[in-house]
Each structure stands twice: as structure tokens, then as C-alpha cells.
């Protein structure tokens, strides 16, 4: 899942799974989440915007951003260390 380098990088094509970031447009917390994902070496993920989707609005509401893989979710606020630990569980 990870490339051996100074910073281990997540690569969806190599790992065989795609992370999703549930978010809102024009969301400062979501921008902070993007930065944490970047620091964690995650460059390839699917952005899912909840605006206009009643199901996603009801499910996530004001709890965005949320990092997802299959049924696992990491809700905001999360730190760089929490993202790195979460990725280890997925490995």
C-alpha cells in the first residue's frame, strides 16, 4: 500500500482501494482535512460533496469532513497521527 520513502505515500492504484473524503464545498474544515491528507502522503482520493444529496446531508450533516473506506469512517476532527494510524489498520 505504501511506497518506501522518507514519507510513505498512499497510492490508490497500488493499494487497490480508494479512500473517500465526504465534504462540503467552501468548507474551511474540509480544507484543513485536505492538508492533513497531503501531509500523510495521500494524494489520490475521491471527493464526495454532500450538497444536493438528501441522503448524505441527513447522514453527515455538520459532521464533515469524514474520511471513509468501505464501512470504516474517520470523523473530523482528526490529526495527522490519527490518519496515519487509521491507514495502518486498513493495510
Short mmCIF file of N, CA and C in Angstrom, two decimals, residues 1 3 5-6 19 34 39-40 42 72 88:
data_model
loop_
_atom_site.label_atom_id
_atom_site.label_comp_id
_atom_site.label_asym_id
_atom_site.label_seq_id
_atom_site.Cartn_x
_atom_site.Cartn_y
_atom_site.Cartn_z
N UNK A 1 0.81 -1.18 0.00
CA UNK A 1 0.00 0.00 0.00
C UNK A 1 0.85 1.24 0.00
N UNK A 3 4.65 3.26 -0.53
CA UNK A 3 5.95 3.26 -1.18
C UNK A 3 7.00 3.52 -0.12
N UNK A 5 9.83 5.33 1.23
CA UNK A 5 10.47 6.62 1.02
C UNK A 5 10.51 7.31 2.37
N UNK A 6 11.08 8.49 2.38
CA UNK A 6 11.14 9.24 3.64
C UNK A 6 9.72 9.44 4.18
N UNK A 19 -9.75 5.75 -1.01
CA UNK A 19 -10.32 6.47 0.11
C UNK A 19 -11.28 7.53 -0.41
N UNK A 34 -7.92 18.30 3.87
CA UNK A 34 -7.11 18.11 2.66
C UNK A 34 -5.63 18.25 3.01
N UNK A 39 -0.26 15.89 4.02
CA UNK A 39 0.86 15.64 4.92
C UNK A 39 1.05 14.14 5.16
N UNK A 40 -0.04 13.39 5.13
CA UNK A 40 0.01 11.94 5.35
C UNK A 40 0.44 11.19 4.09
N UNK A 42 -1.29 11.18 1.25
CA UNK A 42 -2.48 10.74 0.50
C UNK A 42 -2.73 11.77 -0.59
N UNK A 72 -15.70 1.82 7.07
CA UNK A 72 -14.93 2.50 8.12
C UNK A 72 -14.93 4.00 7.87
N UNK A 88 -2.84 2.40 8.87
CA UNK A 88 -2.20 1.15 9.28
C UNK A 88 -3.24 0.06 9.53
#
